[in-house]
PDB file of C-alpha atoms in Angstrom:
ATOM      1  CA  MET K  94      16.209 -43.038 -15.143  1.00 44.00           C
ATOM      2  CA  GLN K  95      15.898 -42.770 -11.364  1.00 43.00           C
ATOM      3  CA  ARG K  96      17.546 -39.338 -11.445  1.00 40.00           C
ATOM      4  CA  PHE K  97      15.136 -38.237 -14.212  1.00 38.00           C
ATOM      5  CA  LEU K  98      12.137 -39.420 -12.204  1.00 36.00           C
ATOM      6  CA  PHE K  99      13.462 -37.682  -9.101  1.00 36.00           C
ATOM      7  CA  LEU K 100      13.882 -34.390 -10.982  1.00 37.00           C
ATOM      8  CA  CYS K 101      10.355 -34.698 -12.369  1.00 40.00           C
ATOM      9  CA  TRP K 102       9.057 -35.268  -8.844  1.00 39.00           C
ATOM     10  CA  VAL K 103      10.919 -32.181  -7.561  1.00 36.00           C
ATOM     11  CA  ALA K 104       9.561 -30.072 -10.424  1.00 39.00           C
ATOM     12  CA  ALA K 105       6.047 -31.290  -9.689  1.00 40.00           C
ATOM     13  CA  CYS K 106       6.441 -30.425  -6.015  1.00 38.00           C
ATOM     14  CA  ILE K 107       7.692 -26.940  -6.841  1.00 35.00           C
ATOM     15  CA  SER K 108       4.812 -26.404  -9.251  1.00 39.00           C
ATOM     16  CA  SER K 109       2.349 -27.663  -6.661  1.00 37.00           C
ATOM     17  CA  THR K 110       3.856 -25.378  -4.002  1.00 38.00           C
ATOM     18  CA  CYS K 111       3.585 -22.313  -6.243  1.00 39.00           C
ATOM     19  CA  THR K 112      -0.006 -23.099  -7.046  1.00 37.00           C
ATOM     20  CA  PHE K 113      -0.759 -23.581  -3.370  1.00 38.00           C
ATOM     21  CA  ALA K 114       0.900 -20.289  -2.426  1.00 45.00           C
ATOM     22  CA  GLN K 115      -1.055 -18.321  -5.025  1.00 50.00           C
ATOM     23  CA  PRO K 116      -4.721 -19.376  -4.780  1.00 59.00           C
ATOM     24  CA  ALA K 117      -6.869 -19.034  -7.853  1.00 59.00           C
ATOM     25  CA  ALA K 118      -8.767 -15.798  -8.217  1.00 67.00           C
ATOM     26  CA  VAL K 119     -12.382 -15.858  -7.096  1.00 70.00           C
ATOM     27  CA  ALA K 120     -15.337 -13.973  -8.466  1.00 80.00           C
ATOM     28  CA  LEU K 121     -16.093 -10.593  -6.983  1.00 85.00           C
ATOM     29  CA  PRO K 122     -18.387 -11.335  -4.034  1.00 84.00           C
ATOM     30  CA  GLU K 123     -21.951 -10.557  -5.055  1.00 83.00           C
ATOM     31  CA  GLY K 124     -23.218  -7.315  -3.543  1.00 85.00           C
ATOM     32  CA  ILE K 125     -19.778  -6.404  -2.176  1.00 88.00           C
ATOM     33  CA  ASN K 126     -20.709  -2.704  -2.149  1.00 90.00           C
ATOM     34  CA  ASP K 127     -24.387  -2.987  -1.193  1.00 90.00           C
ATOM     35  CA  ARG K 128     -23.842  -2.112   2.462  1.00 90.00           C
ATOM     36  CA  PHE K 129     -22.102   1.121   1.480  1.00 91.00           C
ATOM     37  CA  LEU K 130     -24.956   2.096  -0.833  1.00 92.00           C
ATOM     38  CA  ASP K 131     -27.604   1.460   1.811  1.00 93.00           C
ATOM     39  CA  PRO K 132     -29.414   4.787   2.417  1.00 93.00           C
ATOM     40  CA  GLU K 133     -29.584   3.833   6.107  1.00 93.00           C
ATOM     41  CA  MET K 134     -25.842   3.249   6.371  1.00 93.00           C
ATOM     42  CA  ASN K 135     -24.284   4.984   9.395  1.00 95.00           C
ATOM     43  CA  PRO K 136     -20.796   6.373   8.619  1.00 93.00           C
ATOM     44  CA  GLU K 137     -19.987   6.641  12.330  1.00 91.00           C
ATOM     45  CA  GLU K 138     -20.135   2.859  12.633  1.00 91.00           C
ATOM     46  CA  TRP K 139     -17.621   2.562   9.790  1.00 89.00           C
ATOM     47  CA  THR K 140     -15.400   5.169  11.396  1.00 87.00           C
ATOM     48  CA  GLU K 141     -15.129   2.846  14.403  1.00 87.00           C
ATOM     49  CA  ARG K 142     -14.122   0.013  12.066  1.00 82.00           C
ATOM     50  CA  PHE K 143     -11.781   1.924   9.747  1.00 88.00           C
ATOM     51  CA  GLU K 144     -10.080   4.292  12.174  1.00 86.00           C
ATOM     52  CA  ARG K 145      -8.860   2.003  14.932  1.00 88.00           C
ATOM     53  CA  ASP K 146      -5.475   0.600  15.897  1.00 83.00           C
ATOM     54  CA  GLY K 147      -6.480  -2.955  14.989  1.00 79.00           C
ATOM     55  CA  ARG K 148      -6.704  -2.007  11.324  1.00 89.00           C
ATOM     56  CA  GLU K 149      -3.290  -2.183   9.702  1.00 90.00           C
ATOM     57  CA  ALA K 150      -3.857   0.672   7.238  1.00 93.00           C
ATOM     58  CA  TYR K 151      -4.846   2.935  10.122  1.00 93.00           C
ATOM     59  CA  ALA K 152      -1.885   1.940  12.296  1.00 94.00           C
ATOM     60  CA  ALA K 153       0.475   2.460   9.333  1.00 95.00           C
ATOM     61  CA  ARG K 154      -1.144   5.672   8.106  1.00 95.00           C
ATOM     62  CA  ASN K 155       1.878   7.896   8.774  1.00 96.00           C
ATOM     63  CA  GLN K 156       4.313   5.490   7.116  1.00 96.00           C
ATOM     64  CA  ILE K 157       1.997   5.224   4.114  1.00 97.00           C
ATOM     65  CA  LEU K 158       1.768   9.005   3.938  1.00 97.00           C
ATOM     66  CA  ASP K 159       5.568   9.290   3.997  1.00 96.00           C
ATOM     67  CA  ALA K 160       5.868   6.693   1.228  1.00 96.00           C
ATOM     68  CA  ILE K 161       3.522   8.679  -1.028  1.00 97.00           C
ATOM     69  CA  GLY K 162       5.705  11.765  -0.698  1.00 96.00           C
ATOM     70  CA  LEU K 163       3.083  14.468  -1.132  1.00 98.00           C
ATOM     71  CA  LYS K 164       4.268  18.044  -1.565  1.00 97.00           C
ATOM     72  CA  PRO K 165       2.551  21.379  -0.889  1.00 98.00           C
ATOM     73  CA  GLY K 166       0.445  22.428  -3.836  1.00 98.00           C
ATOM     74  CA  MET K 167      -0.285  18.940  -5.136  1.00 98.00           C
ATOM     75  CA  ARG K 168      -3.758  17.837  -6.172  1.00 98.00           C
ATOM     76  CA  VAL K 169      -4.685  14.392  -4.835  1.00 98.00           C
ATOM     77  CA  ALA K 170      -7.619  12.030  -5.272  1.00 98.00           C
ATOM     78  CA  ASP K 171      -8.443   9.738  -2.355  1.00 98.00           C
ATOM     79  CA  VAL K 172     -10.360   7.066  -4.281  1.00 98.00           C
ATOM     80  CA  GLY K 173     -12.624   5.017  -2.050  1.00 97.00           C
ATOM     81  CA  ALA K 174     -12.188   7.671   0.613  1.00 97.00           C
ATOM     82  CA  GLY K 175     -14.641   6.043   3.017  1.00 96.00           C
ATOM     83  CA  THR K 176     -14.769   7.965   6.290  1.00 96.00           C
ATOM     84  CA  GLY K 177     -12.048  10.389   5.167  1.00 96.00           C
ATOM     85  CA  LEU K 178      -9.095   9.121   7.186  1.00 96.00           C
ATOM     86  CA  PHE K 179      -6.502   9.703   4.464  1.00 97.00           C
ATOM     87  CA  THR K 180      -8.432  12.613   2.956  1.00 98.00           C
ATOM     88  CA  VAL K 181      -7.751  14.692   6.074  1.00 97.00           C
ATOM     89  CA  LEU K 182      -4.089  13.639   6.197  1.00 97.00           C
ATOM     90  CA  PHE K 183      -3.663  14.554   2.526  1.00 98.00           C
ATOM     91  CA  SER K 184      -5.331  17.917   3.112  1.00 98.00           C
ATOM     92  CA  ASP K 185      -2.677  18.855   5.637  1.00 98.00           C
ATOM     93  CA  ALA K 186       0.167  17.475   3.509  1.00 98.00           C
ATOM     94  CA  VAL K 187      -0.688  19.456   0.348  1.00 98.00           C
ATOM     95  CA  GLY K 188      -1.402  22.642   2.268  1.00 97.00           C
ATOM     96  CA  GLU K 189      -3.453  25.674   1.362  1.00 94.00           C
ATOM     97  CA  GLU K 190      -2.201  25.714  -2.231  1.00 96.00           C
ATOM     98  CA  GLY K 191      -3.075  22.056  -2.790  1.00 98.00           C
ATOM     99  CA  TRP K 192      -6.370  20.234  -3.110  1.00 98.00           C
ATOM    100  CA  VAL K 193      -7.881  16.860  -2.214  1.00 98.00           C
ATOM    101  CA  PHE K 194     -10.746  15.145  -3.999  1.00 98.00           C
ATOM    102  CA  ALA K 195     -12.487  12.646  -1.698  1.00 98.00           C
ATOM    103  CA  VAL K 196     -13.935  10.158  -4.185  1.00 98.00           C
ATOM    104  CA  ASP K 197     -16.425   7.492  -3.137  1.00 98.00           C
ATOM    105  CA  ILE K 198     -19.383   5.546  -4.489  1.00 97.00           C
ATOM    106  CA  ALA K 199     -21.344   5.890  -1.229  1.00 97.00           C
ATOM    107  CA  PRO K 200     -23.467   9.044  -0.839  1.00 97.00           C
ATOM    108  CA  LYS K 201     -23.381   8.688   2.942  1.00 97.00           C
ATOM    109  CA  PHE K 202     -19.569   8.708   2.984  1.00 97.00           C
ATOM    110  CA  ILE K 203     -19.525  11.766   0.721  1.00 97.00           C
ATOM    111  CA  GLU K 204     -21.891  13.560   3.084  1.00 97.00           C
ATOM    112  CA  HIS K 205     -19.836  12.458   6.099  1.00 97.00           C
ATOM    113  CA  ILE K 206     -16.570  13.771   4.631  1.00 98.00           C
ATOM    114  CA  ALA K 207     -18.179  17.091   3.736  1.00 98.00           C
ATOM    115  CA  ASN K 208     -19.415  17.448   7.323  1.00 97.00           C
ATOM    116  CA  ARG K 209     -16.050  16.380   8.709  1.00 96.00           C
ATOM    117  CA  ALA K 210     -14.209  18.989   6.636  1.00 97.00           C
ATOM    118  CA  GLN K 211     -16.664  21.711   7.623  1.00 97.00           C
ATOM    119  CA  ALA K 212     -16.410  20.846  11.317  1.00 97.00           C
ATOM    120  CA  ALA K 213     -12.611  21.039  11.137  1.00 96.00           C
ATOM    121  CA  SER K 214     -12.663  24.242   9.033  1.00 97.00           C
ATOM    122  CA  ILE K 215     -10.847  22.483   6.181  1.00 97.00           C
ATOM    123  CA  ASP K 216     -11.463  24.219   2.871  1.00 96.00           C
ATOM    124  CA  ASN K 217      -9.245  22.320   0.408  1.00 98.00           C
ATOM    125  CA  ILE K 218     -11.378  19.168   0.137  1.00 98.00           C
ATOM    126  CA  THR K 219     -13.968  18.457  -2.542  1.00 98.00           C
ATOM    127  CA  PRO K 220     -16.134  15.346  -2.022  1.00 98.00           C
ATOM    128  CA  VAL K 221     -16.870  13.592  -5.339  1.00 98.00           C
ATOM    129  CA  LEU K 222     -19.588  10.972  -5.802  1.00 98.00           C
ATOM    130  CA  CYS K 223     -18.231   8.526  -8.357  1.00 97.00           C
ATOM    131  CA  ASP K 224     -19.774   5.830 -10.529  1.00 97.00           C
ATOM    132  CA  GLU K 225     -19.053   2.113 -10.361  1.00 95.00           C
ATOM    133  CA  ASP K 226     -16.798   2.416 -13.423  1.00 97.00           C
ATOM    134  CA  SER K 227     -15.392   5.956 -13.212  1.00 98.00           C
ATOM    135  CA  VAL K 228     -13.918   8.311 -10.622  1.00 98.00           C
ATOM    136  CA  ASN K 229     -15.663  11.226 -12.356  1.00 98.00           C
ATOM    137  CA  LEU K 230     -12.699  13.593 -12.316  1.00 98.00           C
ATOM    138  CA  PRO K 231     -11.651  15.958 -15.139  1.00 98.00           C
ATOM    139  CA  ALA K 232      -8.787  14.979 -17.422  1.00 98.00           C
ATOM    140  CA  GLU K 233      -5.303  15.827 -16.123  1.00 98.00           C
ATOM    141  CA  SER K 234      -6.694  17.322 -12.925  1.00 98.00           C
ATOM    142  CA  ILE K 235      -4.619  15.460 -10.295  1.00 98.00           C
ATOM    143  CA  ASP K 236      -1.008  14.633  -9.493  1.00 98.00           C
ATOM    144  CA  VAL K 237      -1.638  11.570  -7.312  1.00 98.00           C
ATOM    145  CA  ALA K 238      -4.441   9.033  -6.984  1.00 98.00           C
ATOM    146  CA  PHE K 239      -4.582   6.904  -3.839  1.00 98.00           C
ATOM    147  CA  VAL K 240      -6.557   3.664  -3.452  1.00 98.00           C
ATOM    148  CA  CYS K 241      -6.374   1.997  -0.024  1.00 96.00           C
ATOM    149  CA  ASP K 242      -8.047  -1.367   0.672  1.00 93.00           C
ATOM    150  CA  THR K 243     -10.547  -0.459  -2.042  1.00 95.00           C
ATOM    151  CA  TYR K 244      -9.217  -1.815  -5.338  1.00 97.00           C
ATOM    152  CA  HIS K 245     -10.678  -5.230  -4.576  1.00 95.00           C
ATOM    153  CA  HIS K 246     -14.095  -3.523  -4.329  1.00 94.00           C
ATOM    154  CA  PHE K 247     -13.920  -2.176  -7.887  1.00 96.00           C
ATOM    155  CA  GLU K 248     -16.743  -3.776  -9.864  1.00 94.00           C
ATOM    156  CA  HIS K 249     -15.204  -2.661 -13.167  1.00 95.00           C
ATOM    157  CA  PRO K 250     -11.491  -2.415 -12.312  1.00 95.00           C
ATOM    158  CA  ARG K 251     -10.052  -1.739 -15.762  1.00 96.00           C
ATOM    159  CA  LYS K 252     -12.623   0.952 -16.574  1.00 97.00           C
ATOM    160  CA  THR K 253     -12.160   2.582 -13.181  1.00 98.00           C
ATOM    161  CA  ILE K 254      -8.373   2.515 -13.463  1.00 98.00           C
ATOM    162  CA  ALA K 255      -8.605   3.899 -17.010  1.00 98.00           C
ATOM    163  CA  SER K 256     -10.599   6.829 -15.627  1.00 98.00           C
ATOM    164  CA  ILE K 257      -7.868   7.408 -13.034  1.00 98.00           C
ATOM    165  CA  LEU K 258      -5.223   7.299 -15.764  1.00 98.00           C
ATOM    166  CA  LYS K 259      -7.175   9.945 -17.663  1.00 98.00           C
ATOM    167  CA  ALA K 260      -7.547  12.132 -14.551  1.00 98.00           C
ATOM    168  CA  LEU K 261      -3.814  12.069 -13.789  1.00 98.00           C
ATOM    169  CA  ARG K 262      -1.425  14.544 -15.291  1.00 98.00           C
ATOM    170  CA  PRO K 263       1.421  13.020 -17.375  1.00 97.00           C
ATOM    171  CA  GLY K 264       3.968  11.664 -14.914  1.00 97.00           C
ATOM    172  CA  GLY K 265       1.323  11.482 -12.169  1.00 98.00           C
ATOM    173  CA  ARG K 266       1.238   8.544  -9.775  1.00 98.00           C
ATOM    174  CA  LEU K 267      -1.299   5.945  -8.686  1.00 98.00           C
ATOM    175  CA  VAL K 268      -0.670   4.462  -5.226  1.00 98.00           C
ATOM    176  CA  VAL K 269      -2.467   1.217  -4.367  1.00 98.00           C
ATOM    177  CA  VAL K 270      -2.608  -0.428  -0.952  1.00 97.00           C
ATOM    178  CA  ASP K 271      -4.442  -3.742  -0.756  1.00 95.00           C
ATOM    179  CA  PHE K 272      -4.490  -7.059   1.051  1.00 92.00           C
ATOM    180  CA  ILE K 273      -1.922  -9.801   0.534  1.00 93.00           C
ATOM    181  CA  ARG K 274      -3.848 -12.834  -0.703  1.00 93.00           C
ATOM    182  CA  GLU K 275      -1.786 -16.005  -0.257  1.00 88.00           C
ATOM    183  CA  GLU K 276      -2.568 -19.438   1.113  1.00 84.00           C
ATOM    184  CA  GLY K 277      -1.007 -20.034   4.518  1.00 84.00           C
ATOM    185  CA  ILE K 278      -0.550 -16.294   5.057  1.00 86.00           C
ATOM    186  CA  SER K 279      -3.883 -14.595   4.492  1.00 89.00           C
ATOM    187  CA  SER K 280      -6.966 -15.005   6.640  1.00 86.00           C
ATOM    188  CA  GLU K 281     -10.011 -16.922   5.455  1.00 86.00           C
ATOM    189  CA  TRP K 282     -11.815 -13.585   5.211  1.00 79.00           C
ATOM    190  CA  THR K 283      -9.195 -12.257   2.802  1.00 82.00           C
ATOM    191  CA  LEU K 284      -9.197 -15.420   0.688  1.00 87.00           C
ATOM    192  CA  SER K 285     -12.961 -15.274   0.266  1.00 82.00           C
ATOM    193  CA  HIS K 286     -13.442 -11.480   0.154  1.00 87.00           C
ATOM    194  CA  VAL K 287     -10.486 -10.310  -1.964  1.00 89.00           C
ATOM    195  CA  ARG K 288     -10.906 -11.716  -5.464  1.00 91.00           C
ATOM    196  CA  ALA K 289      -7.226 -11.928  -6.437  1.00 92.00           C
ATOM    197  CA  GLY K 290      -3.674 -11.363  -5.302  1.00 93.00           C
ATOM    198  CA  LYS K 291      -1.099  -8.687  -5.986  1.00 94.00           C
ATOM    199  CA  GLU K 292       0.182 -10.025  -9.290  1.00 95.00           C
ATOM    200  CA  VAL K 293      -3.309 -10.158 -10.819  1.00 94.00           C
ATOM    201  CA  PHE K 294      -4.131  -6.635  -9.674  1.00 96.00           C
ATOM    202  CA  LYS K 295      -0.750  -5.402 -10.887  1.00 97.00           C
ATOM    203  CA  GLU K 296      -1.291  -6.809 -14.372  1.00 96.00           C
ATOM    204  CA  GLU K 297      -4.798  -5.330 -14.552  1.00 96.00           C
ATOM    205  CA  ILE K 298      -3.441  -1.876 -13.777  1.00 97.00           C
ATOM    206  CA  LEU K 299      -0.490  -2.183 -16.152  1.00 98.00           C
ATOM    207  CA  SER K 300      -2.845  -3.250 -18.949  1.00 97.00           C
ATOM    208  CA  THR K 301      -4.536   0.174 -18.860  1.00 97.00           C
ATOM    209  CA  GLY K 302      -1.311   2.022 -19.715  1.00 97.00           C
ATOM    210  CA  PHE K 303       0.342   2.603 -16.349  1.00 98.00           C
ATOM    211  CA  GLU K 304       3.998   1.819 -15.642  1.00 98.00           C
ATOM    212  CA  LEU K 305       5.154   0.231 -12.382  1.00 98.00           C
ATOM    213  CA  ALA K 306       7.268   2.851 -10.611  1.00 97.00           C
ATOM    214  CA  ASP K 307       7.997   1.375  -7.185  1.00 96.00           C
ATOM    215  CA  GLU K 308       7.056  -1.266  -4.646  1.00 96.00           C
ATOM    216  CA  PRO K 309       8.111   0.129  -1.244  1.00 94.00           C
ATOM    217  CA  GLN K 310       8.515  -2.382   1.568  1.00 94.00           C
ATOM    218  CA  LEU K 311       7.012  -0.782   4.665  1.00 95.00           C
ATOM    219  CA  LYS K 312       7.781  -2.448   7.991  1.00 93.00           C
ATOM    220  CA  ALA K 313       4.378  -1.369   9.254  1.00 93.00           C
ATOM    221  CA  LEU K 314       2.608  -3.423   6.567  1.00 94.00           C
ATOM    222  CA  GLU K 315       2.311  -7.163   7.119  1.00 91.00           C
ATOM    223  CA  GLU K 316      -1.196  -7.900   5.805  1.00 93.00           C
ATOM    224  CA  ASN K 317      -1.038  -5.332   3.014  1.00 95.00           C
ATOM    225  CA  TYR K 318       1.284  -4.373   0.168  1.00 96.00           C
ATOM    226  CA  LEU K 319       1.893  -0.982  -1.455  1.00 98.00           C
ATOM    227  CA  LEU K 320       2.414  -0.444  -5.175  1.00 98.00           C
ATOM    228  CA  VAL K 321       3.236   2.796  -6.988  1.00 98.00           C
ATOM    229  CA  PHE K 322       2.363   3.208 -10.661  1.00 98.00           C
ATOM    230  CA  ARG K 323       3.125   6.138 -12.970  1.00 98.00           C
ATOM    231  CA  LYS K 324       1.304   7.580 -15.947  1.00 98.00           C
ATOM    232  CA  PRO K 325       3.897   7.832 -18.743  1.00 96.00           C
ATOM    233  CA  ALA K 326       5.074  11.412 -19.160  1.00 89.00           C
ATOM    234  CA  GLY K 327       4.090  11.543 -22.816  1.00 77.00           C
ATOM    235  CA  LYS K 328       0.674   9.934 -22.379  1.00 65.00           C
ATOM    236  CA  LYS K 329      -2.347  12.138 -23.019  1.00 67.00           C
ATOM    237  CA  PRO K 330      -5.991  11.420 -22.036  1.00 66.00           C
TER     238      PRO K 330
END
């Protein structure tokens, strides 16, 4: 009997530990995208926040780019492109024969990316203003979709991901970078701002028809994870 009670206690502790390590999902913070939709929003201020060494995704940008494995001639969608950090990197990686769609919900970011491309004489970038539930790209128009620190901002994640699935060619890939959300590891900001952890996001994406292709472990990422999904080769829009 004592051994049975001890085993029950151990099982309860393990269960409690797992629950503690994976905090319950929270509701999407109200108005999470309002500041990006503000007509007075200044993209330059966000450039200072997004494109700085203190931001992990910025510091790891080259390792992330290598992990994606873009090739000349590919067509890529930078979903939630923001100030255009990865858009410009993708433009160079796919070359003159490739193309990059800079997709964002914020008109000011779209305008900023267009100006940035013009100033740098880059002519293989198309800024795309998207909706809150769709990336607004034609069916089977891209080889890769990239979502960095933006998935947790999706107000209608399954609908948005379904639109990405439709936009990808069969066999195309979706690459997601987002924040690790775990008690004792993540910051209070992450726990309150990011509505769920990796496993929840993974299941949401898989439920739309994607397959999990890879989960690269990048040394440069400590606060973020990277997941690679694939549209099944035989799947049509």
